[in-house]
Short mmCIF file of C-alpha atoms and ligand atoms in Angstrom, two decimals:
data_model
loop_
_atom_site.label_atom_id
_atom_site.label_comp_id
_atom_site.label_asym_id
_atom_site.label_seq_id
_atom_site.Cartn_x
_atom_site.Cartn_y
_atom_site.Cartn_z
CA UNK K 1 0.09 -7.66 -38.44
CA UNK K 2 3.11 -6.30 -40.61
CA UNK K 3 5.34 -7.37 -37.87
CA UNK K 4 9.18 -5.98 -38.16
CA UNK K 5 10.96 -8.46 -35.96
CA UNK K 6 11.42 -11.40 -38.45
CA UNK K 7 9.36 -14.75 -37.98
CA UNK K 8 12.37 -16.71 -39.33
CA UNK K 9 13.98 -15.42 -36.10
CA UNK K 10 11.86 -17.48 -34.16
CA UNK K 11 11.59 -21.47 -33.66
CA UNK K 12 8.75 -23.45 -34.69
CA UNK K 13 7.23 -23.62 -31.02
CA UNK K 14 7.87 -19.90 -30.37
CA UNK K 15 6.32 -19.10 -33.98
CA UNK K 16 2.87 -21.34 -32.80
CA UNK K 17 2.94 -19.70 -29.30
CA UNK K 18 2.89 -15.80 -30.91
CA UNK K 19 0.02 -17.42 -33.39
CA UNK K 20 -1.78 -18.35 -30.69
CA UNK K 21 -1.48 -15.14 -28.88
CA UNK K 22 -2.38 -13.31 -32.08
CA UNK K 23 -5.65 -15.55 -32.71
CA UNK K 24 -6.55 -14.87 -29.20
CA UNK K 25 -6.08 -10.79 -29.59
CA UNK K 26 -8.01 -10.95 -32.89
CA UNK K 27 -10.86 -13.24 -31.86
CA UNK K 28 -11.21 -12.67 -28.32
CA UNK K 29 -9.83 -9.37 -27.31
CA UNK K 30 -10.21 -7.13 -29.66
CA UNK K 31 -13.74 -7.52 -30.03
CA UNK K 32 -14.58 -7.84 -26.66
CA UNK K 33 -12.45 -4.86 -25.84
CA UNK K 34 -14.67 -2.93 -28.63
CA UNK K 35 -17.63 -4.01 -26.44
CA UNK K 36 -16.68 -3.07 -22.82
CA UNK K 37 -15.22 0.08 -24.30
CA UNK K 38 -19.20 1.00 -24.12
CA UNK K 39 -20.39 -0.55 -21.35
CA UNK K 40 -20.47 1.68 -17.99
CA UNK K 41 -17.39 0.95 -15.61
CA UNK K 42 -20.17 -1.34 -13.46
CA UNK K 43 -21.50 -3.15 -16.36
CA UNK K 44 -18.18 -3.98 -17.45
CA UNK K 45 -17.76 -6.46 -14.13
CA UNK K 46 -21.08 -7.42 -13.54
CA UNK K 47 -21.90 -11.16 -13.04
CA UNK K 48 -21.78 -12.94 -16.11
CA UNK K 49 -19.91 -10.19 -17.82
CA UNK K 50 -17.62 -11.71 -20.71
CA UNK K 51 -14.77 -10.08 -18.80
CA UNK K 52 -14.45 -13.25 -16.59
CA UNK K 53 -14.41 -15.80 -19.47
CA UNK K 54 -11.45 -13.50 -20.95
CA UNK K 55 -9.75 -14.13 -17.98
CA UNK K 56 -10.63 -17.78 -17.96
CA UNK K 57 -9.35 -18.50 -21.65
CA UNK K 58 -6.35 -16.46 -20.62
CA UNK K 59 -5.03 -18.82 -17.96
CA UNK K 60 -5.98 -21.92 -20.27
CA UNK K 61 -3.14 -20.40 -22.90
CA UNK K 62 -0.55 -21.08 -20.31
CA UNK K 63 1.20 -17.79 -20.96
CA UNK K 64 2.19 -16.81 -17.48
CA UNK K 65 3.83 -20.15 -16.77
CA UNK K 66 6.69 -19.74 -19.65
CA UNK K 67 9.53 -19.95 -18.15
CA UNK K 68 13.31 -20.69 -19.75
CA UNK K 69 13.86 -23.80 -17.55
CA UNK K 70 10.12 -25.27 -19.00
CA UNK K 71 10.71 -24.10 -22.60
CA UNK K 72 14.24 -24.89 -23.26
CA UNK K 73 15.06 -21.78 -24.45
CA UNK K 74 17.78 -19.32 -23.63
CA UNK K 75 16.62 -16.74 -21.22
CA UNK K 76 17.30 -13.96 -24.11
CA UNK K 77 14.82 -16.11 -26.33
CA UNK K 78 12.23 -16.60 -23.36
CA UNK K 79 11.97 -12.59 -22.87
CA UNK K 80 11.60 -11.81 -26.39
CA UNK K 81 8.77 -14.42 -26.53
CA UNK K 82 7.46 -12.54 -23.82
CA UNK K 83 7.54 -9.09 -24.95
CA UNK K 84 6.17 -10.68 -28.49
CA UNK K 85 2.66 -12.43 -26.41
CA UNK K 86 2.53 -8.80 -24.46
CA UNK K 87 2.64 -6.79 -27.97
CA UNK K 88 0.18 -9.18 -29.63
CA UNK K 89 -2.45 -9.34 -26.64
CA UNK K 90 -2.14 -5.68 -26.41
CA UNK K 91 -2.67 -5.49 -30.19
CA UNK K 92 -5.99 -7.01 -29.35
CA UNK K 93 -6.83 -4.68 -26.68
CA UNK K 94 -4.64 -2.89 -23.87
CA UNK K 95 -7.04 -2.37 -21.00
CA UNK K 96 -8.02 -6.56 -21.54
CA UNK K 97 -4.23 -7.46 -22.08
CA UNK K 98 -2.93 -5.46 -18.93
CA UNK K 99 -5.86 -6.63 -16.52
CA UNK K 100 -5.12 -10.08 -17.28
CA UNK K 101 -1.14 -9.81 -16.91
CA UNK K 102 -1.83 -7.28 -13.55
CA UNK K 103 -3.88 -10.24 -12.47
CA UNK K 104 -0.63 -12.69 -12.17
CA UNK K 105 0.69 -10.15 -9.79
CA UNK K 106 0.46 -12.38 -6.59
CA UNK K 107 1.86 -15.41 -7.83
CA UNK K 108 4.72 -13.61 -9.56
CA UNK K 109 5.50 -11.66 -6.65
CA UNK K 110 6.00 -15.07 -4.47
CA UNK K 111 8.18 -16.09 -7.71
CA UNK K 112 10.56 -13.22 -7.60
CA UNK K 113 10.69 -13.20 -3.77
CA UNK K 114 11.49 -16.93 -3.98
CA UNK K 115 8.54 -18.15 -1.99
CA UNK K 116 7.07 -20.84 -3.50
CA UNK K 117 4.84 -21.52 0.05
CA UNK K 118 3.22 -18.38 -1.20
CA UNK K 119 2.96 -19.32 -4.94
CA UNK K 120 1.20 -22.29 -3.85
CA UNK K 121 -1.57 -20.20 -1.99
CA UNK K 122 -1.61 -17.11 -4.27
CA UNK K 123 -1.82 -18.93 -8.04
CA UNK K 124 -3.07 -17.53 -11.22
CA UNK K 125 -5.99 -19.36 -10.94
CA UNK K 126 -7.11 -16.12 -9.01
CA UNK K 127 -7.61 -12.54 -10.55
CA UNK K 128 -4.67 -10.86 -8.60
CA UNK K 129 -4.12 -7.19 -8.39
CA UNK K 130 -1.03 -4.99 -7.45
CA UNK K 131 -1.97 -2.61 -5.20
CA UNK K 132 0.66 0.21 -4.52
CA UNK K 133 -0.56 3.65 -5.14
CA UNK K 134 -2.46 5.27 -2.62
CA UNK K 135 -4.99 8.49 -2.90
CA UNK K 136 -2.24 11.05 -1.10
CA UNK K 137 0.83 8.90 -2.56
CA UNK K 138 0.76 8.19 -6.13
CA UNK K 139 4.14 9.25 -7.96
CA UNK K 140 5.67 8.93 -4.18
CA UNK K 141 5.07 5.37 -3.77
CA UNK K 142 6.78 4.54 -7.33
CA UNK K 143 9.86 6.53 -6.47
CA UNK K 144 10.58 3.84 -4.00
CA UNK K 145 13.96 5.27 -2.87
CA UNK K 146 13.01 8.97 -2.61
CA UNK K 147 15.29 10.07 -5.40
CA UNK K 148 12.87 12.67 -6.80
CA UNK K 149 11.54 13.88 -3.32
CA UNK K 150 12.38 17.40 -2.49
CA UNK K 151 15.07 17.45 0.04
CA UNK K 152 14.43 17.19 3.57
CA UNK K 153 10.64 17.25 2.70
CA UNK K 154 8.19 14.69 4.71
CA UNK K 155 5.75 12.94 2.46
CA UNK K 156 3.04 12.54 5.40
CA UNK K 157 1.16 10.02 6.31
CA UNK K 158 0.72 6.60 4.70
CA UNK K 159 -3.03 5.81 3.71
CA UNK K 160 -2.32 2.26 4.17
CA UNK K 161 -0.45 0.81 6.90
CA UNK K 162 0.29 -2.98 8.06
CA UNK K 163 0.89 -3.27 11.75
CA UNK K 164 3.13 -6.44 13.35
CA UNK K 165 0.94 -7.89 15.95
CA UNK K 166 2.82 -11.18 17.37
CA UNK K 167 2.50 -13.59 14.57
CA UNK K 168 0.12 -11.48 12.53
CA UNK K 169 0.22 -8.43 10.40
CA UNK K 170 -2.92 -6.12 10.70
CA UNK K 171 -3.68 -3.53 7.93
CA UNK K 172 -5.54 -0.45 7.97
CA UNK K 173 -6.24 2.10 5.13
CA UNK K 174 -6.90 2.13 1.56
CA UNK K 175 -5.24 1.87 -1.96
CA UNK K 176 -6.17 4.15 -4.88
CA UNK K 177 -9.14 4.24 -7.40
CA UNK K 178 -6.47 3.54 -9.95
CA UNK K 179 -5.46 -0.28 -8.77
CA UNK K 180 -6.01 -2.58 -11.81
CA UNK K 181 -8.43 -4.91 -11.06
CA UNK K 182 -8.80 -3.35 -8.04
CA UNK K 183 -12.54 -3.82 -7.45
CA UNK K 184 -12.59 -7.76 -8.74
CA UNK K 185 -9.46 -9.16 -7.60
CA UNK K 186 -9.44 -11.93 -5.37
CA UNK K 187 -5.83 -11.53 -4.18
CA UNK K 188 -3.64 -8.89 -4.21
CA UNK K 189 0.31 -7.99 -3.88
CA UNK K 190 0.20 -5.35 -1.39
CA UNK K 191 3.20 -2.73 -1.05
CA UNK K 192 2.33 -0.22 1.77
CA UNK K 193 3.77 1.09 5.01
CA UNK K 194 5.16 -1.40 8.00
CA UNK K 195 5.10 -0.59 11.05
CA UNK K 196 7.30 -3.40 13.15
CA UNK K 197 5.59 -2.04 16.51
CA UNK K 198 9.34 -1.22 17.51
CA UNK K 199 8.75 2.61 17.79
CA UNK K 200 11.09 3.76 14.99
CA UNK K 201 10.48 5.23 11.61
CA UNK K 202 8.13 2.75 9.24
CA UNK K 203 9.62 1.13 6.38
CA UNK K 204 7.84 -0.43 3.44
CA UNK K 205 7.00 -3.93 2.46
CA UNK K 206 4.89 -6.40 0.22
CA UNK K 207 2.10 -8.33 1.16
CA UNK K 208 0.36 -11.10 -0.27
CA UNK K 209 -3.67 -10.55 0.95
CA UNK K 210 -6.35 -12.95 0.36
CA UNK K 211 -8.88 -10.08 -0.52
CA UNK K 212 -11.62 -12.54 0.37
CA UNK K 213 -10.70 -12.23 4.20
CA UNK K 214 -13.06 -10.42 6.61
CA UNK K 215 -12.35 -6.55 6.74
CA UNK K 216 -11.78 -5.97 3.02
CA UNK K 217 -14.40 -3.93 1.13
CA UNK K 218 -13.92 -1.94 -2.45
CA UNK K 219 -14.81 1.63 -3.83
CA UNK K 220 -16.99 1.72 -6.78
CA UNK K 221 -15.09 0.89 -10.36
CA UNK K 222 -13.34 3.84 -11.34
CA UNK K 223 -14.98 5.73 -14.85
CA UNK K 224 -12.50 7.02 -17.02
CA UNK K 225 -12.00 8.06 -20.51
CA UNK K 226 -9.84 4.97 -22.02
CA UNK K 227 -8.79 1.33 -21.42
CA UNK K 228 -12.30 1.21 -20.45
CA UNK K 229 -11.87 -2.70 -20.38
CA UNK K 230 -9.75 -2.45 -17.85
CA UNK K 231 -11.36 -2.51 -14.13
CA UNK K 232 -9.75 -0.22 -11.65
CA UNK K 233 -10.63 0.84 -7.98
CA UNK K 234 -10.09 1.34 -4.65
CA UNK K 235 -9.51 -1.27 -2.16
CA UNK K 236 -10.53 -0.77 1.73
CA UNK K 237 -8.86 -2.53 4.43
CA UNK K 238 -10.17 -2.55 8.08
CA UNK K 239 -7.99 -4.17 10.54
CA UNK K 240 -7.68 -7.03 8.02
CA UNK K 241 -5.49 -9.64 10.23
CA UNK K 242 -2.88 -11.76 7.90
CA UNK K 243 -0.04 -14.38 8.65
CA UNK K 244 3.31 -12.82 9.44
CA UNK K 245 4.42 -15.22 6.46
CA UNK K 246 2.38 -13.32 4.06
CA UNK K 247 5.11 -10.46 4.02
CA UNK K 248 7.32 -11.32 0.88
CA UNK K 249 9.49 -8.74 1.27
CA UNK K 250 10.50 -7.10 4.09
CA UNK K 251 11.62 -3.21 4.60
CA UNK K 252 15.52 -4.24 4.31
CA UNK K 253 15.05 -5.66 0.64
CA UNK K 254 11.98 -3.45 -0.51
CA UNK K 255 13.84 -0.95 -2.52
CA UNK K 256 15.88 -3.68 -4.23
CA UNK K 257 12.97 -5.48 -4.89
CA UNK K 258 10.82 -2.75 -6.23
CA UNK K 259 13.78 -1.62 -8.22
CA UNK K 260 13.92 -5.15 -10.07
CA UNK K 261 10.05 -5.34 -10.45
CA UNK K 262 9.86 -1.91 -11.96
CA UNK K 263 12.67 -3.01 -14.43
CA UNK K 264 9.97 -5.50 -15.14
CA UNK K 265 6.97 -3.54 -15.48
CA UNK K 266 8.53 -1.08 -17.39
CA UNK K 267 9.57 -3.28 -20.02
CA UNK K 268 6.02 -4.91 -19.85
CA UNK K 269 4.56 -1.58 -20.62
CA UNK K 270 6.91 -1.30 -23.09
CA UNK K 271 6.22 -4.48 -25.06
CA UNK K 272 2.34 -3.89 -24.55
CA UNK K 273 2.49 -0.28 -26.28
CA UNK K 274 4.43 -1.43 -29.04
CA UNK K 275 1.41 -3.75 -29.96
CA UNK K 276 -1.09 -0.58 -29.43
CA UNK K 277 1.18 1.90 -31.89
CA UNK K 278 1.18 -1.45 -34.27
CA UNK K 279 -2.77 -2.02 -34.17
CA UNK K 280 -3.02 1.97 -35.06
CA UNK K 281 -0.72 1.95 -37.83
CA UNK K 282 -2.19 -1.31 -39.31
CA UNK K 283 -5.90 0.37 -39.16
CA UNK K 284 -4.25 3.64 -40.78
CA UNK K 285 -2.77 1.48 -43.41
CA UNK K 286 -5.64 -0.18 -44.25
CA UNK K 287 -7.98 2.85 -44.28
CA UNK K 288 -5.50 4.67 -46.47
CA UNK K 289 -5.82 1.63 -48.98
CA UNK K 290 -9.56 1.69 -49.41
CA UNK K 291 -10.24 5.22 -48.80
CA UNK K 292 -10.47 7.45 -52.15
CA UNK K 293 -9.93 11.19 -52.75
CA UNK K 294 -8.68 12.84 -55.83
CA UNK K 295 -9.77 9.82 -57.71
CA UNK K 296 -7.09 7.24 -56.01
CA UNK K 297 -7.09 5.59 -52.94
CA UNK K 298 -5.12 8.29 -50.52
CA UNK K 299 -2.38 5.93 -49.81
CA UNK K 300 -1.13 6.80 -53.43
CA UNK K 301 -0.56 10.22 -52.17
CA UNK K 302 2.71 10.92 -51.20
CA UNK K 303 2.24 13.14 -48.36
CA UNK K 304 0.22 10.47 -46.94
CA UNK K 305 2.88 7.70 -47.45
CA UNK K 306 5.18 9.99 -46.00
CA UNK K 307 2.86 10.15 -42.94
CA UNK K 308 2.70 6.42 -42.84
CA UNK K 309 6.34 5.75 -43.01
CA UNK K 310 6.93 8.28 -39.91
CA UNK K 311 4.21 5.91 -37.95
CA UNK K 312 6.01 2.92 -39.09
CA UNK K 313 9.68 4.06 -38.24
CA UNK K 314 8.64 5.24 -35.01
CA UNK K 315 6.68 1.60 -34.36
CA UNK K 316 9.76 -0.08 -35.48
CA UNK K 317 12.03 2.05 -33.14
CA UNK K 318 9.88 1.41 -30.13
CA UNK K 319 9.95 -2.56 -30.93
CA UNK K 320 13.83 -2.78 -31.25
CA UNK K 321 14.40 -0.78 -28.14
CA UNK K 322 11.87 -2.83 -25.88
CA UNK K 323 13.19 -5.85 -27.28
CA UNK K 324 16.69 -5.00 -26.90
CA UNK K 325 16.14 -3.42 -23.22
CA UNK K 326 14.11 -6.93 -22.34
CA UNK K 327 17.20 -9.09 -23.72
CA UNK K 328 19.52 -6.79 -21.77
CA UNK K 329 17.45 -6.66 -18.30
CA UNK K 330 17.15 -10.49 -18.51
CA UNK K 331 20.57 -11.23 -19.16
CA UNK K 332 23.06 -8.85 -17.55
CA UNK K 333 23.92 -9.25 -14.09
CA UNK K 334 22.01 -6.25 -13.09
CA UNK K 335 18.64 -4.74 -14.53
CA UNK K 336 18.95 -1.22 -15.59
CA UNK K 337 15.95 0.66 -14.46
CA UNK K 338 16.66 3.36 -16.83
CA UNK K 339 16.89 1.24 -19.95
CA UNK K 340 13.07 -0.23 -18.79
CA UNK K 341 11.76 3.09 -18.16
CA UNK K 342 13.03 4.46 -21.58
CA UNK K 343 11.21 1.76 -23.11
CA UNK K 344 8.05 2.31 -21.12
CA UNK K 345 8.43 6.19 -22.16
CA UNK K 346 8.86 5.46 -25.76
CA UNK K 347 6.62 3.20 -26.28
CA UNK K 348 3.87 4.72 -24.62
CA UNK K 349 4.34 8.17 -26.29
CA UNK K 350 4.80 6.46 -30.03
CA UNK K 351 1.32 4.67 -29.26
CA UNK K 352 -0.01 7.84 -28.53
CA UNK K 353 1.65 9.88 -31.41
CA UNK K 354 0.79 7.20 -33.84
CA UNK K 355 -2.94 6.79 -32.51
CA UNK K 356 -3.02 10.21 -33.18
CA UNK K 357 -1.56 10.55 -36.69
CA UNK K 358 -3.86 7.50 -37.58
CA UNK K 359 -7.00 9.57 -36.74
CA UNK K 360 -5.74 12.50 -38.90
CA UNK K 361 -5.65 10.03 -41.80
CA UNK K 362 -8.89 8.91 -41.23
CA UNK K 363 -10.04 12.63 -41.38
CA UNK K 364 -13.64 12.63 -40.49
CA UNK K 365 -14.05 8.91 -40.18
CA UNK K 366 -11.39 9.17 -37.44
CA UNK K 367 -13.86 11.13 -34.88
CA UNK K 368 -16.58 8.76 -35.09
CA UNK K 369 -17.26 6.92 -31.54
CA UNK K 370 -17.28 3.41 -33.57
CA UNK K 371 -14.05 4.00 -35.14
CA UNK K 372 -11.09 1.70 -33.39
CA UNK K 373 -8.55 4.81 -33.69
CA UNK K 374 -10.41 7.45 -30.96
CA UNK K 375 -10.47 4.46 -28.39
CA UNK K 376 -6.83 3.51 -29.29
CA UNK K 377 -5.82 7.17 -28.86
CA UNK K 378 -7.97 7.61 -25.45
CA UNK K 379 -6.32 4.07 -24.44
CA UNK K 380 -2.44 5.37 -25.42
CA UNK K 381 -2.63 8.61 -23.51
CA UNK K 382 -3.69 7.03 -20.29
CA UNK K 383 -0.54 5.00 -20.42
CA UNK K 384 1.53 7.99 -20.36
CA UNK K 385 0.19 8.14 -16.87
CA UNK K 386 -0.12 4.20 -15.81
CA UNK K 387 2.39 2.65 -13.73
CA UNK K 388 3.96 6.19 -13.68
CA UNK K 389 3.62 9.37 -15.17
CA UNK K 390 6.02 9.54 -18.04
CA UNK K 391 7.79 12.75 -16.47
CA UNK K 392 7.92 10.97 -12.87
CA UNK K 393 9.58 7.98 -14.20
CA UNK K 394 12.27 10.47 -16.69
CA UNK K 395 13.15 11.96 -13.76
CA UNK K 396 14.07 8.58 -11.66
CA UNK K 397 15.79 7.38 -14.81
CA UNK K 398 18.06 10.43 -15.29
CA UNK K 399 18.88 9.96 -11.70
CA UNK K 400 20.62 6.81 -12.56
CA UNK K 401 22.55 8.34 -15.31
C1 FAD U 1 -4.40 2.79 -16.40
C2 FAD U 1 -3.89 3.12 -15.29
C3 FAD U 1 -3.51 1.77 -14.39
C4 FAD U 1 -2.89 2.04 -13.28
N1 FAD U 1 -3.12 0.55 -12.46
C5 FAD U 1 -2.40 0.87 -11.00
C6 FAD U 1 -2.24 -0.72 -10.60
O1 FAD U 1 -2.81 -1.44 -11.04
N2 FAD U 1 -1.82 -0.55 -9.20
C7 FAD U 1 -1.57 0.78 -8.21
O2 FAD U 1 -1.06 0.95 -7.45
N3 FAD U 1 -1.65 1.70 -9.35
C8 FAD U 1 -1.98 1.76 -10.34
N4 FAD U 1 -1.94 3.39 -11.37
C9 FAD U 1 -1.94 4.42 -10.59
C10 FAD U 1 -0.59 4.96 -11.10
O3 FAD U 1 0.62 4.35 -10.84
C11 FAD U 1 -0.50 6.76 -10.78
O4 FAD U 1 -1.74 7.16 -11.21
C12 FAD U 1 0.66 7.31 -11.14
O5 FAD U 1 1.94 6.59 -10.24
C13 FAD U 1 0.86 8.46 -10.74
O6 FAD U 1 -0.04 8.89 -9.41
P1 FAD U 1 -0.82 9.89 -9.19
O7 FAD U 1 -2.21 9.59 -10.34
O8 FAD U 1 -1.27 10.29 -7.64
O9 FAD U 1 -0.42 11.19 -9.55
P2 FAD U 1 0.69 12.46 -8.79
O10 FAD U 1 1.49 11.66 -8.14
O11 FAD U 1 -0.59 13.33 -7.87
O12 FAD U 1 0.88 13.29 -10.26
C14 FAD U 1 0.20 14.64 -10.92
C15 FAD U 1 1.03 15.66 -11.32
O13 FAD U 1 2.28 15.90 -10.39
C16 FAD U 1 3.53 15.65 -11.13
N5 FAD U 1 4.40 15.08 -9.60
C17 FAD U 1 3.92 14.56 -8.91
N6 FAD U 1 5.31 14.18 -8.14
C18 FAD U 1 6.44 14.96 -8.40
C19 FAD U 1 7.69 15.35 -8.44
N7 FAD U 1 8.25 15.06 -7.31
N8 FAD U 1 8.61 16.09 -8.94
C20 FAD U 1 7.77 16.54 -10.28
N9 FAD U 1 6.52 16.39 -10.69
C21 FAD U 1 5.87 15.61 -9.97
C22 FAD U 1 3.36 14.27 -12.08
O14 FAD U 1 4.01 14.01 -13.24
C23 FAD U 1 1.96 14.54 -12.22
O15 FAD U 1 1.79 14.98 -13.64
C24 FAD U 1 -2.53 3.13 -12.50
C25 FAD U 1 -3.02 4.56 -13.17
C26 FAD U 1 -3.59 4.02 -14.59
C27 FAD U 1 -3.84 5.66 -15.23
#
């Protein structure tokens, strides 16, 4: 991998962690992602699927517990290392990398909410998910403060409602077909409407839910064009009763919490799709040096070199922006969502453009189903919708300018 951030900027431990991430990406995630891409959505998650082994191996690497306090690293160095790990894993396979990252949502939410008690119950030993979008509320759910909604318009009834009932909360309804890990998750960080029983307008709240509880069922795994190694699907709640203490964030703090969370998820997507863009660039450079036309490797043709440079320039710019945003948001008194969104949009757009250009560099070979480039292009296109459509995120960011 021809990385732009300099290895000499990293200390010995950081360099070793990066190498571990790269090895895991190259030896486990990349071959497994290519294999799962060709299976049906049901086969990907069938009992005995190597997907579960990837989850197990990932846990053993200990990346999920990287914190500046335990690493004796500054916050800036810690987030830079996290960005590097995310890029490395997605360089291997972004569907798997995002499924692994999404799996840690419930314990991460417990940590962010300052609820170590919930953190003990919702651990990263279980496959978790982030259930926020609903069949009738995709962009609406991510636009947590209504900043892009038409003025005075009613968004309509939520598809999932948590109702207070004494010391319990009873959840009824469903989440969308796009919940990552949706049909395999054992736990969920559920973001949904909250009816406190007071008769007033419903707010939104965050709950940690054990999906092994009675009343939970799942839809069919979603069949889609890209990131096929990432399981997605609906979760249905039929009067699922959980303790009121499982409310990690109440309505009064919901908007502030989601703002901070989206700073993290958007920057995380920014880091991951730097890795996807880098993967496409690496393939294109290698192929250009091997494929001969006009008597020489096509790399020797100036126009091919110029195209490769354009791709390289875009990847370098996306990576630099991502690291800058990660570090700023981790060290500034208040993270800025517009910066995190700038990174997500830049990286996913870059990954799609670079993968598309890489397909051009491969010529006819690029359109073959066993060629890695066509998969990267499908994976990257999906990312421009994943965790918020890029245009919607752009509108949300613009509101903050
Ligand atoms: C790979 C992937 C992984 C995902 N993972 C998760 C997950 O883990 N958990 C989860 O809960 N969800 C997840 N999602 C769902 C994702 O967040 C939504 O798909 C996304 O927010 C868009 O919502 P939607 O699909 O309902 O589209 P819609 O909101 O219906 O949007 C359709 C179109 O209308 C436009 N539009 C919508 N509202 C406005 C507006 N106010 N102004 C202007 N234009 C508008 C949009 O830009 C888009 O072009 C995932 C999606 C993908 C693709």
